[in-house]
Short mmCIF file of C-alpha atoms in Angstrom, two decimals:
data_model
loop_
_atom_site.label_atom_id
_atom_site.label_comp_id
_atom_site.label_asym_id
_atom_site.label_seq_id
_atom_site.Cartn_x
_atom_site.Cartn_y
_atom_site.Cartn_z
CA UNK A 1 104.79 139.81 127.45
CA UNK A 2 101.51 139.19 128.75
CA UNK A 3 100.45 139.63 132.40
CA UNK A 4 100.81 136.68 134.02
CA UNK A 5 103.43 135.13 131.68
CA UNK A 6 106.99 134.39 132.33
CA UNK A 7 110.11 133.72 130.21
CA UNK A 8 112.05 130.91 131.55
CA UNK A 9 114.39 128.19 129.32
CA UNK A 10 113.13 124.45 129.16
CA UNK A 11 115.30 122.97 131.13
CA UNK A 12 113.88 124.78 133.85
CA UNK A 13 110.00 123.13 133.57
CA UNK A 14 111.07 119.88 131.60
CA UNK A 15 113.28 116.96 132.27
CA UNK A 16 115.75 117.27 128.77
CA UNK A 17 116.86 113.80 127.95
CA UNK A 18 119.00 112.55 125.09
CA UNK A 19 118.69 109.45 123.46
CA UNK A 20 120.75 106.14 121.94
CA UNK A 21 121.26 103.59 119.55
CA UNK A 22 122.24 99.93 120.36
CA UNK A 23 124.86 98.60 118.14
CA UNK A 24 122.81 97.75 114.68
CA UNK A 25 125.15 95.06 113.71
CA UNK A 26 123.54 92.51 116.51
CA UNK A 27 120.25 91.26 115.38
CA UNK A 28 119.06 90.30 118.69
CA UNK A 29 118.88 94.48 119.42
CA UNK A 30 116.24 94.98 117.17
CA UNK A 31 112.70 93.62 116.31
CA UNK A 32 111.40 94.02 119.91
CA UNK A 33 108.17 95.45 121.73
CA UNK A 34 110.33 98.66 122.72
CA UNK A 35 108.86 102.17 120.72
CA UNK A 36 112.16 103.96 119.40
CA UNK A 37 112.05 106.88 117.25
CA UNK A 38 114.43 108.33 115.17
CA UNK A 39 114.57 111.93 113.40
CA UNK A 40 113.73 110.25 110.05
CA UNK A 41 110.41 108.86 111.88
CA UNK A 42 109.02 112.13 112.90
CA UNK A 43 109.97 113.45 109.31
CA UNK A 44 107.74 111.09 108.38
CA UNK A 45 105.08 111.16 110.87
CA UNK A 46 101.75 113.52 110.16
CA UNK A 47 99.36 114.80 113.19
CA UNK A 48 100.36 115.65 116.55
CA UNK A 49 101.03 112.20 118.55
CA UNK A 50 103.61 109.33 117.71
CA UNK A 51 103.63 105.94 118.74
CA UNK A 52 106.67 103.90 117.45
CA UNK A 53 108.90 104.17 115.03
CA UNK A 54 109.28 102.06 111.82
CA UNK A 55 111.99 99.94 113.66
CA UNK A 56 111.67 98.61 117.66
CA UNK A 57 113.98 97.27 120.08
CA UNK A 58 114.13 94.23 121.97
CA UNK A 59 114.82 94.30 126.24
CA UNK A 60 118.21 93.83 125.48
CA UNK A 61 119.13 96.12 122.75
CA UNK A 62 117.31 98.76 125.16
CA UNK A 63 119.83 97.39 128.06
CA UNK A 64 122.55 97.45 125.60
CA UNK A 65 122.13 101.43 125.36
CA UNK A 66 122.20 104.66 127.08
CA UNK A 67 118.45 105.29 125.54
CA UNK A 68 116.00 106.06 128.38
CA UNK A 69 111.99 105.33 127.82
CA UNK A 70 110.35 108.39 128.10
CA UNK A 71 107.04 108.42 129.73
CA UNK A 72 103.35 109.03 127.84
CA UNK A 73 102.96 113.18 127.26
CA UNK A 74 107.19 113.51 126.46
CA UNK A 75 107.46 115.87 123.77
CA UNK A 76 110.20 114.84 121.11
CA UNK A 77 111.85 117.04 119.20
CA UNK A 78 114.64 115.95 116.61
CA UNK A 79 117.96 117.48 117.01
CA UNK A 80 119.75 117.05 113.96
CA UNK A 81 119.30 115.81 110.72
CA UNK A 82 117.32 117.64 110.18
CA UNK A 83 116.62 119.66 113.50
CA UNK A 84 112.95 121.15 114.01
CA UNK A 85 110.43 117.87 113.78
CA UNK A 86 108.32 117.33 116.49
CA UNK A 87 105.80 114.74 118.59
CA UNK A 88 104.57 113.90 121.58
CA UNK A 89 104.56 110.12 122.14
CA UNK A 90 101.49 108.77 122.98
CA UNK A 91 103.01 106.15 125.03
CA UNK A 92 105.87 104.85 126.46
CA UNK A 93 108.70 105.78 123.80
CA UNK A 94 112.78 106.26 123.05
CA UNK A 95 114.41 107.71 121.23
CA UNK A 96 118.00 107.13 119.22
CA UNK A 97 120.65 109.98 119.66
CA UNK A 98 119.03 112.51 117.03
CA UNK A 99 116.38 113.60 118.93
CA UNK A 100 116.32 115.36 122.43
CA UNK A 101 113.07 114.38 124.70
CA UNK A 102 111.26 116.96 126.56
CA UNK A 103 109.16 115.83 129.83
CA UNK A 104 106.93 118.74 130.78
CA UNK A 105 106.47 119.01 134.98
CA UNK A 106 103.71 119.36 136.42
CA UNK A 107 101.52 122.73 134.95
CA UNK A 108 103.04 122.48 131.70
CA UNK A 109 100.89 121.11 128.96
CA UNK A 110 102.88 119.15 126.47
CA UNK A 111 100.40 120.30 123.89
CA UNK A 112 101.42 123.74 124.82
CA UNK A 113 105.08 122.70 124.22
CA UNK A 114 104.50 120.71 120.96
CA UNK A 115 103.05 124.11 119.25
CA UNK A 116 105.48 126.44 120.93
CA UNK A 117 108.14 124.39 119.45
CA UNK A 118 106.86 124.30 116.04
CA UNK A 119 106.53 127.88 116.22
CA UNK A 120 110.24 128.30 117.71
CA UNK A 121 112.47 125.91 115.08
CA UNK A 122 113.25 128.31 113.10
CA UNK A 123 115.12 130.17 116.48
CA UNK A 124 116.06 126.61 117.02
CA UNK A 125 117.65 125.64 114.01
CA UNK A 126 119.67 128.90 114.17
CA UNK A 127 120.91 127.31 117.50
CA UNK A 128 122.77 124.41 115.68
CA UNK A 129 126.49 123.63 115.40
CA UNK A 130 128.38 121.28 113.31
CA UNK A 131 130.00 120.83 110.12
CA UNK A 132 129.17 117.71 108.57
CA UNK A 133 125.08 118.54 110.02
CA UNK A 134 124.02 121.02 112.21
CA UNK A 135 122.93 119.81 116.07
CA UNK A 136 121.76 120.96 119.08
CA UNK A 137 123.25 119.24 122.11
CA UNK A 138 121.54 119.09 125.45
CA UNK A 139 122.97 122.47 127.18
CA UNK A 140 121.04 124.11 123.87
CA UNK A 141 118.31 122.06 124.06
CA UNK A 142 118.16 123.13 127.80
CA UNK A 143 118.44 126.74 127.18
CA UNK A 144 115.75 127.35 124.57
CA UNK A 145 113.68 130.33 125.87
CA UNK A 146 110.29 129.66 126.44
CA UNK A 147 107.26 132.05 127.08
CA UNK A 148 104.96 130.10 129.59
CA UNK A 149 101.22 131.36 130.41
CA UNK A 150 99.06 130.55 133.59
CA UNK A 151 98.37 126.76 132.92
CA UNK A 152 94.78 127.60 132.24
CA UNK A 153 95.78 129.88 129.65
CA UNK A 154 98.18 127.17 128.14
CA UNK A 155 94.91 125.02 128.29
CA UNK A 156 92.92 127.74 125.81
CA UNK A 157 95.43 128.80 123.96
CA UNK A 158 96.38 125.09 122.42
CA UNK A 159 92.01 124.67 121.92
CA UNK A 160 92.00 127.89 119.74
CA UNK A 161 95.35 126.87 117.90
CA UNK A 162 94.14 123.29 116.98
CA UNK A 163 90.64 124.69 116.26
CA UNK A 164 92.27 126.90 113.44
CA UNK A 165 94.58 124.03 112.25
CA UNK A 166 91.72 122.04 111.76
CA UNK A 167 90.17 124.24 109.53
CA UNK A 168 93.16 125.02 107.66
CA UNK A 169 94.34 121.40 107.21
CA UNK A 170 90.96 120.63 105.65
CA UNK A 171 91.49 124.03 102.85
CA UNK A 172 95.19 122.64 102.55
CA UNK A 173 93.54 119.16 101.66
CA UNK A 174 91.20 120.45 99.73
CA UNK A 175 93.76 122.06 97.48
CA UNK A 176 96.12 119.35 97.11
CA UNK A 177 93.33 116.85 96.00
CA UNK A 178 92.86 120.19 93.44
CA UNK A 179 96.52 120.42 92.47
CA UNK A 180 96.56 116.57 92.08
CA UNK A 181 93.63 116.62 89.59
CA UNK A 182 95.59 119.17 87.46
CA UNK A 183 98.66 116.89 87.35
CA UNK A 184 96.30 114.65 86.45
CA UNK A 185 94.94 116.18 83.74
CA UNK A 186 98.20 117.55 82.15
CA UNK A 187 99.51 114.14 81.52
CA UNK A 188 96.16 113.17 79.77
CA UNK A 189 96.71 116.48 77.45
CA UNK A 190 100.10 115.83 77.17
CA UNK A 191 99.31 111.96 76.56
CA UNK A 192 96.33 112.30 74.24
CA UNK A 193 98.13 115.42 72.15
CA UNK A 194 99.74 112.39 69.91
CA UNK A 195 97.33 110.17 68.40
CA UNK A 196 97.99 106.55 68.72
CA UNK A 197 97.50 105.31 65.14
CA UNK A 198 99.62 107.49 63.13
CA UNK A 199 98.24 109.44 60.48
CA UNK A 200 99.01 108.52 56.66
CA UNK A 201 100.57 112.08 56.41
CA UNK A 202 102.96 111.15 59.57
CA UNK A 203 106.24 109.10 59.35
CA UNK A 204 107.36 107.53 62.35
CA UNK A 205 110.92 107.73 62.55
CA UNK A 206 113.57 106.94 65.72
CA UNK A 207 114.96 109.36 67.67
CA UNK A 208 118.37 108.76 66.21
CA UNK A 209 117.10 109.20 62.84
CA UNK A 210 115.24 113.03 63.98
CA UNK A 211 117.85 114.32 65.89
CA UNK A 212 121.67 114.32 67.17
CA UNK A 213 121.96 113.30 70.54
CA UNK A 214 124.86 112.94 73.18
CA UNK A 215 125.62 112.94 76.70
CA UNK A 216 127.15 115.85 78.19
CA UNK A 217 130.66 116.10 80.36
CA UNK A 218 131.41 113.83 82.58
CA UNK A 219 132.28 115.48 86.09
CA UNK A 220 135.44 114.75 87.95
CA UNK A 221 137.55 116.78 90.64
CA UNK A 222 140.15 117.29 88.36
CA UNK A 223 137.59 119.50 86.45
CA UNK A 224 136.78 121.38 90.19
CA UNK A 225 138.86 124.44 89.60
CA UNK A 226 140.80 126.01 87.19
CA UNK A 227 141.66 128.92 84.92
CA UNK A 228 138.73 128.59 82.69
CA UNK A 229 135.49 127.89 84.97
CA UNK A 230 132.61 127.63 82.97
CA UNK A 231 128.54 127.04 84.29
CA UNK A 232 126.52 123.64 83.21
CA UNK A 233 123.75 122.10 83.48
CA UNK A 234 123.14 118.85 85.52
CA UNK A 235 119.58 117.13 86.33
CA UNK A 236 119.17 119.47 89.02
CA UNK A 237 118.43 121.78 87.33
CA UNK A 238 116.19 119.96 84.37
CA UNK A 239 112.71 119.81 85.42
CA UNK A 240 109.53 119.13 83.04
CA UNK A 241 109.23 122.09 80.37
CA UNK A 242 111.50 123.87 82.84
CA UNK A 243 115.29 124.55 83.69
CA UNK A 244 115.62 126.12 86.95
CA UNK A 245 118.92 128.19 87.20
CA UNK A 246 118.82 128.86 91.00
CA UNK A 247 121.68 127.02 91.44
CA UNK A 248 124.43 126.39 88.89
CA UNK A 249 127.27 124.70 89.33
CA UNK A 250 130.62 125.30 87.71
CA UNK A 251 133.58 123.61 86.95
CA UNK A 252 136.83 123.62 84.49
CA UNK A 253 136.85 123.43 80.36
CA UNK A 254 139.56 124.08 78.04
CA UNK A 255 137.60 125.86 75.37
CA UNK A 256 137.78 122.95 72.59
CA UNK A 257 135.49 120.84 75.45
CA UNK A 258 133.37 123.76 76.28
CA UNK A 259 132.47 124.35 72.70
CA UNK A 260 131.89 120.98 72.36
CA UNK A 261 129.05 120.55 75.37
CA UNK A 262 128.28 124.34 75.28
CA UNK A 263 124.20 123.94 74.88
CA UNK A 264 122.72 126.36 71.62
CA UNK A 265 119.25 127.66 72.16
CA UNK A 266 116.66 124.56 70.85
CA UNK A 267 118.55 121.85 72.45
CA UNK A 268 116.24 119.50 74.36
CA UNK A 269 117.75 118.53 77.52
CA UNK A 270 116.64 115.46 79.28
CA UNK A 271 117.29 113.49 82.42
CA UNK A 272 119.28 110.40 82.03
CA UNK A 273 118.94 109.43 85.51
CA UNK A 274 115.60 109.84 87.60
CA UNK A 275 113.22 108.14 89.62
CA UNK A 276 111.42 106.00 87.56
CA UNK A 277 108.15 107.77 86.72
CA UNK A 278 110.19 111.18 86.03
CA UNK A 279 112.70 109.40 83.66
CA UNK A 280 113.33 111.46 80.53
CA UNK A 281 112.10 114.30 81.66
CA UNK A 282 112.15 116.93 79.35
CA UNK A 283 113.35 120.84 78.73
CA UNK A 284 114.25 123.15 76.42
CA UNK A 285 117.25 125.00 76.93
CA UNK A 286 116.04 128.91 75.38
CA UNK A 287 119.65 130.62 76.22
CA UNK A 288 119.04 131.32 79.78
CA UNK A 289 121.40 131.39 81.40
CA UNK A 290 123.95 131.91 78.69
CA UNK A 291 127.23 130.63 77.86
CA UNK A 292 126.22 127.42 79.81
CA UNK A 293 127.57 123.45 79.59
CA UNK A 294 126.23 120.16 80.38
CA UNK A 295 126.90 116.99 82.27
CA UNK A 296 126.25 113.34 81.07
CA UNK A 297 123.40 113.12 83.72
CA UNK A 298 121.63 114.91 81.02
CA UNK A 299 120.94 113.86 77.00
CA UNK A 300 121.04 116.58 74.45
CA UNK A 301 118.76 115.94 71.68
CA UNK A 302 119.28 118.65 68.94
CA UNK A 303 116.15 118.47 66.16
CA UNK A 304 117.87 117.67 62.30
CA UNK A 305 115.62 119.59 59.97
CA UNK A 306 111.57 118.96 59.45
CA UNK A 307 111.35 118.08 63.45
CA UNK A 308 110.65 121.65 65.73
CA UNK A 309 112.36 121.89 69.44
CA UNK A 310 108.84 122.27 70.74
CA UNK A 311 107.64 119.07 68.61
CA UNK A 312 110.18 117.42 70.42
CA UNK A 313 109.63 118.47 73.34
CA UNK A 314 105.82 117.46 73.76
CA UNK A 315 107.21 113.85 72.00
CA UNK A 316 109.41 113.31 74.84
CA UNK A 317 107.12 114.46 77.00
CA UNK A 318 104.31 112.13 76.20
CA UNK A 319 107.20 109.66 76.11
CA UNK A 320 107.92 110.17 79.86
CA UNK A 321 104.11 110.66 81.07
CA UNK A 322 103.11 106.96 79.23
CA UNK A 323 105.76 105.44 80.39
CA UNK A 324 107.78 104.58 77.28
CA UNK A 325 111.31 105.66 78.71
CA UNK A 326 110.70 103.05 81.65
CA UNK A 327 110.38 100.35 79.15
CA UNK A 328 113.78 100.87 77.78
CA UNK A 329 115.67 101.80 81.55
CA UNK A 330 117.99 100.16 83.71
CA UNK A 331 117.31 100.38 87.33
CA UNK A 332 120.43 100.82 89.74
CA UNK A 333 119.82 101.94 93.80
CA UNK A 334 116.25 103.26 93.17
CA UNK A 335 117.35 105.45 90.25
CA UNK A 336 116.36 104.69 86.64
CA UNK A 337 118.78 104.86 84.10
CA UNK A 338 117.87 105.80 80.07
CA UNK A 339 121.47 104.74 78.03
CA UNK A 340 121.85 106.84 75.12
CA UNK A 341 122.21 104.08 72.98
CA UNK A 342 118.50 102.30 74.13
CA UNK A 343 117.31 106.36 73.42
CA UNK A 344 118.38 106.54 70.40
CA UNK A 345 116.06 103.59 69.31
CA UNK A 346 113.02 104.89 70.51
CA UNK A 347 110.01 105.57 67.77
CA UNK A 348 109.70 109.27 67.36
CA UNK A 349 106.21 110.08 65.21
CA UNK A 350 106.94 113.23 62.69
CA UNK A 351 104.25 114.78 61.08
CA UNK A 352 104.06 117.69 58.67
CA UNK A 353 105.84 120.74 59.67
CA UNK A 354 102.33 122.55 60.08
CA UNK A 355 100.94 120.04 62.13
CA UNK A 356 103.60 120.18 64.44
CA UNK A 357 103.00 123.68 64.91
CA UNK A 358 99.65 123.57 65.21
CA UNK A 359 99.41 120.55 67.86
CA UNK A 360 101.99 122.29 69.52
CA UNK A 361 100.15 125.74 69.95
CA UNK A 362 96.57 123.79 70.50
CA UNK A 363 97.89 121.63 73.63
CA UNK A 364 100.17 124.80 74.76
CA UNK A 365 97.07 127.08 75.05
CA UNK A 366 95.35 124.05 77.06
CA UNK A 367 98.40 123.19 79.29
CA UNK A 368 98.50 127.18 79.88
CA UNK A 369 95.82 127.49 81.42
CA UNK A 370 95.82 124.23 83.70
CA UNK A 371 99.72 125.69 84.68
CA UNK A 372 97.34 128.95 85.45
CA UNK A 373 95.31 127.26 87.87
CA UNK A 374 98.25 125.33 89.70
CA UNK A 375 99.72 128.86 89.91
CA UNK A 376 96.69 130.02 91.83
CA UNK A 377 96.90 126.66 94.28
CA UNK A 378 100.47 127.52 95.41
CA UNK A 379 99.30 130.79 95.71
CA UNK A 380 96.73 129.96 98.11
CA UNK A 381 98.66 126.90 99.69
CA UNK A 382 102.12 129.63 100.65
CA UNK A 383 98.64 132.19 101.99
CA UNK A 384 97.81 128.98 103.91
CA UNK A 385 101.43 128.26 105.34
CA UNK A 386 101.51 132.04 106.40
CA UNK A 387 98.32 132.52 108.10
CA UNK A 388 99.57 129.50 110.45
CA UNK A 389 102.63 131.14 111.59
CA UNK A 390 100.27 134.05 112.16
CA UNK A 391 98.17 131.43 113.94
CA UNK A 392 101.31 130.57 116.42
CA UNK A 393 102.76 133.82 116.66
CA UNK A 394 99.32 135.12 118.12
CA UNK A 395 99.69 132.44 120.41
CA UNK A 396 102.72 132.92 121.89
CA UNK A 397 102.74 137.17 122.31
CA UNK A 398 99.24 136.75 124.05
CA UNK A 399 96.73 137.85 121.56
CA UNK A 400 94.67 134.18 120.20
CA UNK A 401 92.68 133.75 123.23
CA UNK A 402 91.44 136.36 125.96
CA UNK A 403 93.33 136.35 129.33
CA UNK A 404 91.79 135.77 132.70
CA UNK A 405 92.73 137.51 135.28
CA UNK A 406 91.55 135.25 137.70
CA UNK A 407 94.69 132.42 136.18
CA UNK A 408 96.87 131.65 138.55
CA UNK A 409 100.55 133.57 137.20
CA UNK A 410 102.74 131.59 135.78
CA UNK A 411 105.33 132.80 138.46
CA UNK A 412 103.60 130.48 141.29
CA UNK A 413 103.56 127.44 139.13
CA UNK A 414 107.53 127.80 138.09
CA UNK A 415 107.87 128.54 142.25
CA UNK A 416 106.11 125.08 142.66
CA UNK A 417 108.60 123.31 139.67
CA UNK A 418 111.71 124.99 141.78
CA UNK A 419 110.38 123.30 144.66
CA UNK A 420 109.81 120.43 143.70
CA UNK A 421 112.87 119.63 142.03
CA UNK A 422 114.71 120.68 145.14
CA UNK A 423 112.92 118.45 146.82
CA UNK A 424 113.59 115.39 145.07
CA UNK A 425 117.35 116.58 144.48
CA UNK A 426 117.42 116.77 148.08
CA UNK A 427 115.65 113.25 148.15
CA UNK A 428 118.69 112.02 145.97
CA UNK A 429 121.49 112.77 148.35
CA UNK A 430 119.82 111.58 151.43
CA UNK A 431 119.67 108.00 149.63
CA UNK A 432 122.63 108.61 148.11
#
């Protein structure tokens, strides 16, 4: 550690305060001029200061509670679900019981604090305990160690730290609007690769009448163990022109069932339930990983001859991009719904076998390379999200900025903190 630094935990140069809910069921509680912020809120927030939340409370749903209005500067932190996000309120603000407050004393910067804690949650989320969702209580929240330079320092330190934030924010930015564009244009290929007017050599045909389709096994907990556990496939795992086998569930088939949902390589695969712009979305199942099932989240088309899996594929695909799937969904709690039977209707164009093939191999060489280029973005994005935490961890072992040994220690300021607080605790029991 630095010369001049010290290592102390944050209850000892902050005021740790929980927060509290008033009873949601009472409308008079809510709707008020009182800031209150939840964890959800700061998951939501961007840039270093927060305000309010998306909901307020009235005078009396703030008497109603144990939640305490913490002053301007009070850095919040939330402290489960999920633990790690973090603001300072720019005003007077609560907070409900998911988030622990921390009010810097005098000579510690909460900007200091805000970037020291963003550099610490992963420390901090190791910190948690629970079983239904990790938390920290107060006592943890109290006891996180914190490295604290002379208050000048702190002052330099959070000048070079936003100064090299701001530049990578703006090459972050720069590459999402790039990554965007891409998305962009790989629904117009994907759109555009089937001609609107069909040509005379086409036939357009329904899906029904180009394919076998079905929905795969239903899940229950009977099915959750077993003697015969077998993986599948569930919309998890189904993305666009991709099946990601990270994480495969299993469960229990008697072998009759599993041959009977047991996915062949060339079986299209797609979503049955989505959000509304991603209904439909397509994959091909290629035999990884093998010896694999599906659930009925997913449809299974399986081409009947003259219709390629990768003809299909690019069908449904265009399908989902323009929209068509919406036009035949059901919407229940956000999530769109495509029922097998509605599928089944759906116009399916089928051209020659050769054109197939060759449309196919035309727009693949095109979508190649755009999938090229949005391999080179996350590249530079994940360099991007690394040189920050190289940023931060500068910051905190002494090497962004240049000490001074003129600073004041940090030692004398935590003296004046101890003193101070005895003071007032001293205060307390005289009044008492």
């Amino acid at each position: 550690m630095p010369s001049g630094w010290a290592r102390v935990r944050i209850g000892d140069v902050c005021d740790v305060v929980g927060g509290s809910t008033p009873r949601t069921g009472i409308a008079d509680n809510w709707g008020g001029d009182v800031s209150w912020v939840t964890p959800d809120d700061l998951s939501r927030h961007e840039g270093t200061y927060i305000r309010q939340g998306r909901r307020s409370l009235t005078q009396l749903g703030y008497e109603s509670c144990s939640a305490t209005l913490m002053p301007r500067g009070a850095v919040v932190f939330s402290s489960r679900a999920p633990i790690g996000y973090v603001a300072i309120a720019s005003g007077p603000v609560c907070t409900s019981q998911g988030c622990k407050s921390f009010v810097p004393l005098e000579g510690l910067l909460s900007e200091y604090l805000y970037w020291y804690l963003r550099h610490a949650t992963p420390g901090i989320q190791a910190m948690g305990t629970g079983t239904t969702f990790k938390e920290i209580s107060k006592a943890t929240a109290s006891s996180i160690q914190l490295v604290v330079p002379p208050f000048s320092e702190q002052g330099r330190i959070v000048v070079a730290i936003e100064e090299h934030f701001s530049r990578l924010d703006a090459a972050e930015a720069t590459l999402r609007s790039a990554e965007r564009k891409c998305q962009a244009l790989t629904k117009s290929v994907v759109i555009n690769a089937i001609p609107r007017g069909v040509p005379t050599d086409w036939q357009v045909k329904s899906v029904a009448e180009t394919g076998e389709t079905g929905l795969g096994r239903q899940r229950s907990p009977k099915y959750h163990s077993g003697t015969n556990m077998k993986p599948y496939l569930r919309v998890a795992n189904v993305f666009e022109d991709r099946i990601d086998a990270t994480d495969v569930m299993q469960m229990h088939f008697d072998e009759a069932d599993f041959e009977r949902f047991r996915l062949r390589s060339g079986d299209v695969l797609l979503n049955e339930g989505q959000s509304p712009e991603l209904l439909g979305r397509p994959a091909i199942y290629r035999g990884e990983p093998p010896d694999v099932a599906f659930t009925n989240s997913l449809i299974r088309f399986v081409p009947k001859p003259g219709v390629t899996s990768e003809w299909a594929l690019l069908v449904f695909r265009r399908h989902m991009h323009a929209g068509r799937f919406q036009q035949e969904s059901r919407i229940t709690t956000n999530i769109a719904h495509l029922a097998l039977g509605r599928f089944r209707t759906v116009e399916f164009p089928v051209p020659p076998l050769e054109v197939q093939e060759r449309v196919v191999a035309s727009t693949r060489l095109t979508l190649d390379a755009v999938d090229r280029q949005v391999d080179q973005i996350d590249r530079e994005i994940a360099a991007i999200r690394s040189l920050r935490r190289a940023v931060l961890t500068a910051a905190f072992s002494g090497r962004l900025v240049p000490q001074d040994p003129t600073d004041e220690p940090a030692s004398v300021l935590l003296e004046r903190i101890a003193a101070s607080r005895l003071a007032k605790s001293v205060r307390r029991r005289r009044t008492a």
